[in-house]
mmCIF file with all atom_site columns, C-alpha atoms and ligand atoms in Angstrom:
data_model
loop_
_atom_site.group_PDB
_atom_site.id
_atom_site.type_symbol
_atom_site.label_atom_id
_atom_site.label_alt_id
_atom_site.label_comp_id
_atom_site.label_asym_id
_atom_site.label_entity_id
_atom_site.label_seq_id
_atom_site.pdbx_PDB_ins_code
_atom_site.Cartn_x
_atom_site.Cartn_y
_atom_site.Cartn_z
_atom_site.occupancy
_atom_site.B_iso_or_equiv
_atom_site.pdbx_formal_charge
_atom_site.auth_seq_id
_atom_site.auth_comp_id
_atom_site.auth_asym_id
_atom_site.auth_atom_id
_atom_site.pdbx_PDB_model_num
ATOM   1   C CA  . UNK A 1 1   ? 17.273 1.696   21.218 1.00 50.00 ? 1   UNK A CA  1
ATOM   2   C CA  . UNK A 1 2   ? 16.802 -0.350  24.346 1.00 51.00 ? 2   UNK A CA  1
ATOM   3   C CA  . UNK A 1 3   ? 18.662 1.395   27.172 1.00 56.00 ? 3   UNK A CA  1
ATOM   4   C CA  . UNK A 1 4   ? 18.088 -0.781  30.220 1.00 69.00 ? 4   UNK A CA  1
ATOM   5   C CA  . UNK A 1 5   ? 19.398 -4.273  30.886 1.00 94.00 ? 5   UNK A CA  1
ATOM   6   C CA  . UNK A 1 6   ? 17.117 -6.261  28.651 1.00 96.00 ? 6   UNK A CA  1
ATOM   7   C CA  . UNK A 1 7   ? 16.490 -9.969  28.182 1.00 97.00 ? 7   UNK A CA  1
ATOM   8   C CA  . UNK A 1 8   ? 14.509 -11.880 25.584 1.00 98.00 ? 8   UNK A CA  1
ATOM   9   C CA  . UNK A 1 9   ? 12.833 -15.126 26.603 1.00 98.00 ? 9   UNK A CA  1
ATOM   10  C CA  . UNK A 1 10  ? 10.428 -17.207 24.599 1.00 98.00 ? 10  UNK A CA  1
ATOM   11  C CA  . UNK A 1 11  ? 8.441  -20.402 24.922 1.00 98.00 ? 11  UNK A CA  1
ATOM   12  C CA  . UNK A 1 12  ? 7.754  -22.318 21.730 1.00 98.00 ? 12  UNK A CA  1
ATOM   13  C CA  . UNK A 1 13  ? 6.648  -25.843 20.886 1.00 98.00 ? 13  UNK A CA  1
ATOM   14  C CA  . UNK A 1 14  ? 6.249  -25.889 17.114 1.00 96.00 ? 14  UNK A CA  1
ATOM   15  C CA  . UNK A 1 15  ? 8.701  -23.124 16.255 1.00 97.00 ? 15  UNK A CA  1
ATOM   16  C CA  . UNK A 1 16  ? 6.552  -20.082 15.382 1.00 98.00 ? 16  UNK A CA  1
ATOM   17  C CA  . UNK A 1 17  ? 7.360  -18.206 18.560 1.00 98.00 ? 17  UNK A CA  1
ATOM   18  C CA  . UNK A 1 18  ? 11.020 -19.138 18.255 1.00 98.00 ? 18  UNK A CA  1
ATOM   19  C CA  . UNK A 1 19  ? 11.062 -17.581 14.774 1.00 98.00 ? 19  UNK A CA  1
ATOM   20  C CA  . UNK A 1 20  ? 9.324  -14.478 16.135 1.00 98.00 ? 20  UNK A CA  1
ATOM   21  C CA  . UNK A 1 21  ? 11.817 -14.274 19.005 1.00 98.00 ? 21  UNK A CA  1
ATOM   22  C CA  . UNK A 1 22  ? 14.727 -14.524 16.590 1.00 98.00 ? 22  UNK A CA  1
ATOM   23  C CA  . UNK A 1 23  ? 13.287 -11.595 14.632 1.00 97.00 ? 23  UNK A CA  1
ATOM   24  C CA  . UNK A 1 24  ? 12.779 -9.583  17.829 1.00 97.00 ? 24  UNK A CA  1
ATOM   25  C CA  . UNK A 1 25  ? 16.341 -10.458 18.812 1.00 96.00 ? 25  UNK A CA  1
ATOM   26  C CA  . UNK A 1 26  ? 17.721 -9.195  15.501 1.00 95.00 ? 26  UNK A CA  1
ATOM   27  C CA  . UNK A 1 27  ? 15.991 -5.844  15.980 1.00 94.00 ? 27  UNK A CA  1
ATOM   28  C CA  . UNK A 1 28  ? 17.049 -5.470  19.598 1.00 94.00 ? 28  UNK A CA  1
ATOM   29  C CA  . UNK A 1 29  ? 20.451 -7.151  19.257 1.00 93.00 ? 29  UNK A CA  1
ATOM   30  C CA  . UNK A 1 30  ? 19.568 -9.694  21.917 1.00 95.00 ? 30  UNK A CA  1
ATOM   31  C CA  . UNK A 1 31  ? 20.088 -13.439 21.944 1.00 96.00 ? 31  UNK A CA  1
ATOM   32  C CA  . UNK A 1 32  ? 16.767 -15.195 22.541 1.00 98.00 ? 32  UNK A CA  1
ATOM   33  C CA  . UNK A 1 33  ? 16.685 -17.576 25.503 1.00 97.00 ? 33  UNK A CA  1
ATOM   34  C CA  . UNK A 1 34  ? 14.303 -20.530 25.349 1.00 98.00 ? 34  UNK A CA  1
ATOM   35  C CA  . UNK A 1 35  ? 12.048 -21.211 28.307 1.00 98.00 ? 35  UNK A CA  1
ATOM   36  C CA  . UNK A 1 36  ? 11.850 -24.997 28.297 1.00 98.00 ? 36  UNK A CA  1
ATOM   37  C CA  . UNK A 1 37  ? 9.484  -27.313 30.087 1.00 98.00 ? 37  UNK A CA  1
ATOM   38  C CA  . UNK A 1 38  ? 10.973 -29.717 32.610 1.00 98.00 ? 38  UNK A CA  1
ATOM   39  C CA  . UNK A 1 39  ? 8.746  -32.310 30.946 1.00 96.00 ? 39  UNK A CA  1
ATOM   40  C CA  . UNK A 1 40  ? 9.048  -31.518 27.230 1.00 96.00 ? 40  UNK A CA  1
ATOM   41  C CA  . UNK A 1 41  ? 5.913  -30.984 25.173 1.00 97.00 ? 41  UNK A CA  1
ATOM   42  C CA  . UNK A 1 42  ? 5.232  -33.322 22.245 1.00 94.00 ? 42  UNK A CA  1
ATOM   43  C CA  . UNK A 1 43  ? 6.507  -31.712 19.057 1.00 92.00 ? 43  UNK A CA  1
ATOM   44  C CA  . UNK A 1 44  ? 5.042  -34.309 16.731 1.00 89.00 ? 44  UNK A CA  1
ATOM   45  C CA  . UNK A 1 45  ? 1.377  -35.171 16.856 1.00 87.00 ? 45  UNK A CA  1
ATOM   46  C CA  . UNK A 1 46  ? -0.994 -32.277 17.325 1.00 93.00 ? 46  UNK A CA  1
ATOM   47  C CA  . UNK A 1 47  ? -3.467 -34.500 19.186 1.00 95.00 ? 47  UNK A CA  1
ATOM   48  C CA  . UNK A 1 48  ? -0.848 -35.399 21.819 1.00 96.00 ? 48  UNK A CA  1
ATOM   49  C CA  . UNK A 1 49  ? -0.134 -31.717 22.368 1.00 96.00 ? 49  UNK A CA  1
ATOM   50  C CA  . UNK A 1 50  ? -3.837 -30.963 22.657 1.00 96.00 ? 50  UNK A CA  1
ATOM   51  C CA  . UNK A 1 51  ? -4.287 -33.834 25.130 1.00 96.00 ? 51  UNK A CA  1
ATOM   52  C CA  . UNK A 1 52  ? -1.410 -32.571 27.287 1.00 96.00 ? 52  UNK A CA  1
ATOM   53  C CA  . UNK A 1 53  ? -2.490 -28.940 27.277 1.00 97.00 ? 53  UNK A CA  1
ATOM   54  C CA  . UNK A 1 54  ? -6.136 -29.821 27.794 1.00 96.00 ? 54  UNK A CA  1
ATOM   55  C CA  . UNK A 1 55  ? -5.166 -31.856 30.867 1.00 96.00 ? 55  UNK A CA  1
ATOM   56  C CA  . UNK A 1 56  ? -3.114 -28.914 32.159 1.00 97.00 ? 56  UNK A CA  1
ATOM   57  C CA  . UNK A 1 57  ? -6.189 -26.740 31.935 1.00 95.00 ? 57  UNK A CA  1
ATOM   58  C CA  . UNK A 1 58  ? -8.747 -29.114 33.379 1.00 96.00 ? 58  UNK A CA  1
ATOM   59  C CA  . UNK A 1 59  ? -6.413 -30.129 36.211 1.00 96.00 ? 59  UNK A CA  1
ATOM   60  C CA  . UNK A 1 60  ? -5.156 -26.558 36.793 1.00 95.00 ? 60  UNK A CA  1
ATOM   61  C CA  . UNK A 1 61  ? -1.571 -27.732 36.395 1.00 96.00 ? 61  UNK A CA  1
ATOM   62  C CA  . UNK A 1 62  ? 1.327  -25.278 36.428 1.00 97.00 ? 62  UNK A CA  1
ATOM   63  C CA  . UNK A 1 63  ? 4.031  -27.047 34.387 1.00 98.00 ? 63  UNK A CA  1
ATOM   64  C CA  . UNK A 1 64  ? 7.567  -26.831 35.727 1.00 98.00 ? 64  UNK A CA  1
ATOM   65  C CA  . UNK A 1 65  ? 10.193 -25.052 33.631 1.00 98.00 ? 65  UNK A CA  1
ATOM   66  C CA  . UNK A 1 66  ? 13.958 -25.286 33.545 1.00 97.00 ? 66  UNK A CA  1
ATOM   67  C CA  . UNK A 1 67  ? 15.560 -22.376 35.447 1.00 95.00 ? 67  UNK A CA  1
ATOM   68  C CA  . UNK A 1 68  ? 16.493 -19.238 33.517 1.00 95.00 ? 68  UNK A CA  1
ATOM   69  C CA  . UNK A 1 69  ? 19.011 -16.712 34.816 1.00 92.00 ? 69  UNK A CA  1
ATOM   70  C CA  . UNK A 1 70  ? 17.628 -13.183 34.654 1.00 94.00 ? 70  UNK A CA  1
ATOM   71  C CA  . UNK A 1 71  ? 20.517 -11.461 36.445 1.00 90.00 ? 71  UNK A CA  1
ATOM   72  C CA  . UNK A 1 72  ? 19.821 -7.756  36.789 1.00 93.00 ? 72  UNK A CA  1
ATOM   73  C CA  . UNK A 1 73  ? 17.306 -7.649  33.942 1.00 96.00 ? 73  UNK A CA  1
ATOM   74  C CA  . UNK A 1 74  ? 15.058 -4.600  34.025 1.00 96.00 ? 74  UNK A CA  1
ATOM   75  C CA  . UNK A 1 75  ? 13.112 -5.161  30.821 1.00 96.00 ? 75  UNK A CA  1
ATOM   76  C CA  . UNK A 1 76  ? 12.026 -8.598  29.713 1.00 97.00 ? 76  UNK A CA  1
ATOM   77  C CA  . UNK A 1 77  ? 10.603 -9.370  26.295 1.00 98.00 ? 77  UNK A CA  1
ATOM   78  C CA  . UNK A 1 78  ? 8.565  -12.549 26.706 1.00 98.00 ? 78  UNK A CA  1
ATOM   79  C CA  . UNK A 1 79  ? 7.224  -14.457 23.715 1.00 98.00 ? 79  UNK A CA  1
ATOM   80  C CA  . UNK A 1 80  ? 4.726  -17.311 23.796 1.00 98.00 ? 80  UNK A CA  1
ATOM   81  C CA  . UNK A 1 81  ? 1.998  -18.920 21.721 1.00 98.00 ? 81  UNK A CA  1
ATOM   82  C CA  . UNK A 1 82  ? -1.670 -18.288 22.460 1.00 98.00 ? 82  UNK A CA  1
ATOM   83  C CA  . UNK A 1 83  ? -3.264 -21.444 23.789 1.00 98.00 ? 83  UNK A CA  1
ATOM   84  C CA  . UNK A 1 84  ? -7.006 -21.540 24.381 1.00 97.00 ? 84  UNK A CA  1
ATOM   85  C CA  . UNK A 1 85  ? -7.211 -17.733 24.080 1.00 98.00 ? 85  UNK A CA  1
ATOM   86  C CA  . UNK A 1 86  ? -4.703 -17.141 26.852 1.00 98.00 ? 86  UNK A CA  1
ATOM   87  C CA  . UNK A 1 87  ? -1.013 -17.632 27.707 1.00 98.00 ? 87  UNK A CA  1
ATOM   88  C CA  . UNK A 1 88  ? 0.166  -21.231 28.165 1.00 98.00 ? 88  UNK A CA  1
ATOM   89  C CA  . UNK A 1 89  ? 0.082  -22.383 31.767 1.00 98.00 ? 89  UNK A CA  1
ATOM   90  C CA  . UNK A 1 90  ? 3.877  -22.734 31.787 1.00 98.00 ? 90  UNK A CA  1
ATOM   91  C CA  . UNK A 1 91  ? 3.976  -18.977 31.183 1.00 98.00 ? 91  UNK A CA  1
ATOM   92  C CA  . UNK A 1 92  ? 1.585  -18.508 34.089 1.00 98.00 ? 92  UNK A CA  1
ATOM   93  C CA  . UNK A 1 93  ? 3.946  -20.562 36.234 1.00 98.00 ? 93  UNK A CA  1
ATOM   94  C CA  . UNK A 1 94  ? 6.979  -18.593 35.067 1.00 98.00 ? 94  UNK A CA  1
ATOM   95  C CA  . UNK A 1 95  ? 5.342  -15.223 35.691 1.00 98.00 ? 95  UNK A CA  1
ATOM   96  C CA  . UNK A 1 96  ? 3.847  -16.129 39.048 1.00 97.00 ? 96  UNK A CA  1
ATOM   97  C CA  . UNK A 1 97  ? 6.801  -17.975 40.604 1.00 97.00 ? 97  UNK A CA  1
ATOM   98  C CA  . UNK A 1 98  ? 9.773  -15.932 39.354 1.00 96.00 ? 98  UNK A CA  1
ATOM   99  C CA  . UNK A 1 99  ? 10.736 -12.823 41.303 1.00 94.00 ? 99  UNK A CA  1
ATOM   100 C CA  . UNK A 1 100 ? 10.142 -10.117 38.696 1.00 96.00 ? 100 UNK A CA  1
ATOM   101 C CA  . UNK A 1 101 ? 9.660  -7.284  41.175 1.00 94.00 ? 101 UNK A CA  1
ATOM   102 C CA  . UNK A 1 102 ? 10.224 -3.917  39.535 1.00 94.00 ? 102 UNK A CA  1
ATOM   103 C CA  . UNK A 1 103 ? 10.765 -5.412  36.097 1.00 96.00 ? 103 UNK A CA  1
ATOM   104 C CA  . UNK A 1 104 ? 8.893  -4.455  32.947 1.00 97.00 ? 104 UNK A CA  1
ATOM   105 C CA  . UNK A 1 105 ? 7.617  -7.424  30.973 1.00 98.00 ? 105 UNK A CA  1
ATOM   106 C CA  . UNK A 1 106 ? 6.780  -6.835  27.305 1.00 97.00 ? 106 UNK A CA  1
ATOM   107 C CA  . UNK A 1 107 ? 4.755  -9.761  25.969 1.00 98.00 ? 107 UNK A CA  1
ATOM   108 C CA  . UNK A 1 108 ? 4.589  -10.819 22.348 1.00 98.00 ? 108 UNK A CA  1
ATOM   109 C CA  . UNK A 1 109 ? 2.364  -13.629 21.182 1.00 98.00 ? 109 UNK A CA  1
ATOM   110 C CA  . UNK A 1 110 ? 1.966  -15.891 18.207 1.00 98.00 ? 110 UNK A CA  1
ATOM   111 C CA  . UNK A 1 111 ? -1.314 -17.539 17.295 1.00 98.00 ? 111 UNK A CA  1
ATOM   112 C CA  . UNK A 1 112 ? -3.506 -18.835 14.505 1.00 98.00 ? 112 UNK A CA  1
ATOM   113 C CA  . UNK A 1 113 ? -5.620 -15.696 14.771 1.00 98.00 ? 113 UNK A CA  1
ATOM   114 C CA  . UNK A 1 114 ? -5.841 -14.518 18.388 1.00 98.00 ? 114 UNK A CA  1
ATOM   115 C CA  . UNK A 1 115 ? -4.425 -11.094 19.203 1.00 98.00 ? 115 UNK A CA  1
ATOM   116 C CA  . UNK A 1 116 ? -2.309 -10.187 22.222 1.00 98.00 ? 116 UNK A CA  1
ATOM   117 C CA  . UNK A 1 117 ? -5.408 -8.525  23.689 1.00 98.00 ? 117 UNK A CA  1
ATOM   118 C CA  . UNK A 1 118 ? -6.811 -11.959 24.544 1.00 98.00 ? 118 UNK A CA  1
ATOM   119 C CA  . UNK A 1 119 ? -3.840 -12.667 26.816 1.00 98.00 ? 119 UNK A CA  1
ATOM   120 C CA  . UNK A 1 120 ? -3.619 -9.222  28.411 1.00 98.00 ? 120 UNK A CA  1
ATOM   121 C CA  . UNK A 1 121 ? -6.223 -9.682  31.174 1.00 97.00 ? 121 UNK A CA  1
ATOM   122 C CA  . UNK A 1 122 ? -4.312 -12.716 32.471 1.00 98.00 ? 122 UNK A CA  1
ATOM   123 C CA  . UNK A 1 123 ? -0.966 -10.938 32.230 1.00 98.00 ? 123 UNK A CA  1
ATOM   124 C CA  . UNK A 1 124 ? -2.350 -7.847  33.982 1.00 97.00 ? 124 UNK A CA  1
ATOM   125 C CA  . UNK A 1 125 ? -3.512 -9.941  36.929 1.00 97.00 ? 125 UNK A CA  1
ATOM   126 C CA  . UNK A 1 126 ? -0.170 -11.737 37.252 1.00 97.00 ? 126 UNK A CA  1
ATOM   127 C CA  . UNK A 1 127 ? 1.664  -8.413  36.965 1.00 97.00 ? 127 UNK A CA  1
ATOM   128 C CA  . UNK A 1 128 ? -0.399 -6.923  39.773 1.00 95.00 ? 128 UNK A CA  1
ATOM   129 C CA  . UNK A 1 129 ? 0.119  -9.987  41.963 1.00 93.00 ? 129 UNK A CA  1
ATOM   130 C CA  . UNK A 1 130 ? 3.842  -10.197 41.136 1.00 92.00 ? 130 UNK A CA  1
ATOM   131 C CA  . UNK A 1 131 ? 4.649  -6.508  41.415 1.00 90.00 ? 131 UNK A CA  1
ATOM   132 C CA  . UNK A 1 132 ? 6.031  -6.158  37.895 1.00 97.00 ? 132 UNK A CA  1
ATOM   133 C CA  . UNK A 1 133 ? 4.948  -3.773  35.169 1.00 97.00 ? 133 UNK A CA  1
ATOM   134 C CA  . UNK A 1 134 ? 3.463  -4.776  31.881 1.00 97.00 ? 134 UNK A CA  1
ATOM   135 C CA  . UNK A 1 135 ? 4.805  -2.983  28.830 1.00 95.00 ? 135 UNK A CA  1
ATOM   136 C CA  . UNK A 1 136 ? 2.828  -2.595  25.652 1.00 93.00 ? 136 UNK A CA  1
ATOM   137 C CA  . UNK A 1 137 ? 2.666  -6.061  24.171 1.00 96.00 ? 137 UNK A CA  1
ATOM   138 C CA  . UNK A 1 138 ? 2.152  -7.016  20.577 1.00 97.00 ? 138 UNK A CA  1
ATOM   139 C CA  . UNK A 1 139 ? 1.038  -9.799  18.294 1.00 98.00 ? 139 UNK A CA  1
ATOM   140 C CA  . UNK A 1 140 ? 4.050  -11.234 16.467 1.00 98.00 ? 140 UNK A CA  1
ATOM   141 C CA  . UNK A 1 141 ? 2.781  -13.490 13.724 1.00 98.00 ? 141 UNK A CA  1
ATOM   142 C CA  . UNK A 1 142 ? 4.837  -11.930 10.942 1.00 97.00 ? 142 UNK A CA  1
ATOM   143 C CA  . UNK A 1 143 ? 7.747  -9.524  10.470 1.00 96.00 ? 143 UNK A CA  1
ATOM   144 C CA  . UNK A 1 144 ? 5.454  -6.544  9.860  1.00 96.00 ? 144 UNK A CA  1
ATOM   145 C CA  . UNK A 1 145 ? 3.622  -7.058  13.147 1.00 97.00 ? 145 UNK A CA  1
ATOM   146 C CA  . UNK A 1 146 ? 6.941  -7.423  14.930 1.00 97.00 ? 146 UNK A CA  1
ATOM   147 C CA  . UNK A 1 147 ? 8.351  -4.241  13.398 1.00 96.00 ? 147 UNK A CA  1
ATOM   148 C CA  . UNK A 1 148 ? 5.160  -2.380  14.347 1.00 96.00 ? 148 UNK A CA  1
ATOM   149 C CA  . UNK A 1 149 ? 5.250  -3.806  17.868 1.00 96.00 ? 149 UNK A CA  1
ATOM   150 C CA  . UNK A 1 150 ? 8.856  -2.734  18.366 1.00 95.00 ? 150 UNK A CA  1
ATOM   151 C CA  . UNK A 1 151 ? 8.520  0.660   16.704 1.00 88.00 ? 151 UNK A CA  1
ATOM   152 C CA  . UNK A 1 152 ? 9.439  2.605   19.834 1.00 80.00 ? 152 UNK A CA  1
ATOM   153 C CA  . UNK A 1 153 ? 12.266 0.256   20.826 1.00 81.00 ? 153 UNK A CA  1
ATOM   154 C CA  . UNK A 1 154 ? 14.720 0.398   17.949 1.00 72.00 ? 154 UNK A CA  1
ATOM   155 C CA  . UNK A 1 155 ? 16.028 3.140   15.686 1.00 61.00 ? 155 UNK A CA  1
ATOM   156 C CA  . UNK A 1 156 ? 14.484 3.189   12.217 1.00 50.00 ? 156 UNK A CA  1
HETATM 157 C C1  . FMN B 2 .   ? -3.275 -26.398 22.389 1.00 69.64 ? 201 FMN B C1  1
HETATM 158 C C2  . FMN B 2 .   ? -3.324 -25.249 21.431 1.00 69.64 ? 201 FMN B C2  1
HETATM 159 C C3  . FMN B 2 .   ? -4.234 -24.222 21.617 1.00 69.64 ? 201 FMN B C3  1
HETATM 160 C C4  . FMN B 2 .   ? -4.268 -23.139 20.723 1.00 69.64 ? 201 FMN B C4  1
HETATM 161 N N1  . FMN B 2 .   ? -5.164 -22.120 20.943 1.00 69.64 ? 201 FMN B N1  1
HETATM 162 C C5  . FMN B 2 .   ? -5.178 -21.059 20.091 1.00 69.64 ? 201 FMN B C5  1
HETATM 163 C C6  . FMN B 2 .   ? -6.069 -19.969 20.297 1.00 69.64 ? 201 FMN B C6  1
HETATM 164 O O1  . FMN B 2 .   ? -6.829 -19.900 21.274 1.00 69.64 ? 201 FMN B O1  1
HETATM 165 N N2  . FMN B 2 .   ? -6.075 -18.945 19.387 1.00 69.64 ? 201 FMN B N2  1
HETATM 166 C C7  . FMN B 2 .   ? -5.257 -18.956 18.273 1.00 69.64 ? 201 FMN B C7  1
HETATM 167 O O2  . FMN B 2 .   ? -5.322 -18.031 17.484 1.00 69.64 ? 201 FMN B O2  1
HETATM 168 N N3  . FMN B 2 .   ? -4.363 -19.969 18.082 1.00 69.64 ? 201 FMN B N3  1
HETATM 169 C C8  . FMN B 2 .   ? -4.310 -21.006 18.958 1.00 69.64 ? 201 FMN B C8  1
HETATM 170 N N4  . FMN B 2 .   ? -3.398 -22.013 18.763 1.00 69.64 ? 201 FMN B N4  1
HETATM 171 C C9  . FMN B 2 .   ? -2.390 -21.890 17.684 1.00 69.64 ? 201 FMN B C9  1
HETATM 172 C C10 . FMN B 2 .   ? -1.042 -21.432 18.259 1.00 69.64 ? 201 FMN B C10 1
HETATM 173 O O3  . FMN B 2 .   ? -1.180 -20.273 19.051 1.00 69.64 ? 201 FMN B O3  1
HETATM 174 C C11 . FMN B 2 .   ? -0.053 -21.094 17.122 1.00 69.64 ? 201 FMN B C11 1
HETATM 175 O O4  . FMN B 2 .   ? 0.081  -22.184 16.258 1.00 69.64 ? 201 FMN B O4  1
HETATM 176 C C12 . FMN B 2 .   ? 1.297  -20.663 17.704 1.00 69.64 ? 201 FMN B C12 1
HETATM 177 O O5  . FMN B 2 .   ? 1.961  -19.827 16.769 1.00 69.64 ? 201 FMN B O5  1
HETATM 178 C C13 . FMN B 2 .   ? 2.200  -21.850 18.041 1.00 69.64 ? 201 FMN B C13 1
HETATM 179 O O6  . FMN B 2 .   ? 3.426  -21.358 18.566 1.00 69.64 ? 201 FMN B O6  1
HETATM 180 P P1  . FMN B 2 .   ? 4.745  -22.266 18.604 1.00 69.64 ? 201 FMN B P1  1
HETATM 181 O O7  . FMN B 2 .   ? 4.974  -22.762 17.185 1.00 69.64 ? 201 FMN B O7  1
HETATM 182 O O8  . FMN B 2 .   ? 5.812  -21.319 19.027 1.00 69.64 ? 201 FMN B O8  1
HETATM 183 O O9  . FMN B 2 .   ? 4.520  -23.370 19.558 1.00 69.64 ? 201 FMN B O9  1
HETATM 184 C C14 . FMN B 2 .   ? -3.371 -23.097 19.621 1.00 69.64 ? 201 FMN B C14 1
HETATM 185 C C15 . FMN B 2 .   ? -2.460 -24.158 19.442 1.00 69.64 ? 201 FMN B C15 1
HETATM 186 C C16 . FMN B 2 .   ? -2.430 -25.216 20.331 1.00 69.64 ? 201 FMN B C16 1
HETATM 187 C C17 . FMN B 2 .   ? -1.433 -26.323 20.119 1.00 69.64 ? 201 FMN B C17 1
#
């Protein structure tokens, strides 16, 4: 069982990561909190989403997000989709501009096929720069992967 003050935040555009976060939340008895973009992403039209995210990458944009209250959180489960084999740039902005000093961030990712390992090098750099720890993350594309990823965090 999770002992420390724990929060569950996710970023999702088309709903997969939200579903994963809801499953994580059921296991950990936490209410998922959505990280939302100040300028919402297109949820209809894959090409519009690709155009927006491609521009973010080529122009090195760090999209603004609506504030989230972390209080005295010590452990943060953070879910996000894999975009272009790495975390979305809004996640980069969240992790590099929020004071997470001393916190442990446990990432979980959804994807078409990419594993969490693709995102880890980015997360490790931001953790080192931001003075937070990175817990063992997991890929969360289905309930089995989520149960396996959380195996040490909830009583079976
Ligand atoms: C712009 C974009 C880039 C993507 N890049 C990858 C990728 O590199 N690897 C992968 O396996 N899936 C990739 N996907 C698929 C998403 O990771 C997958 O659909 C994810 O579950 C979507 O999460 P969401 O429904 O919470 O937004 C990409 C999707 C989009 C829209």
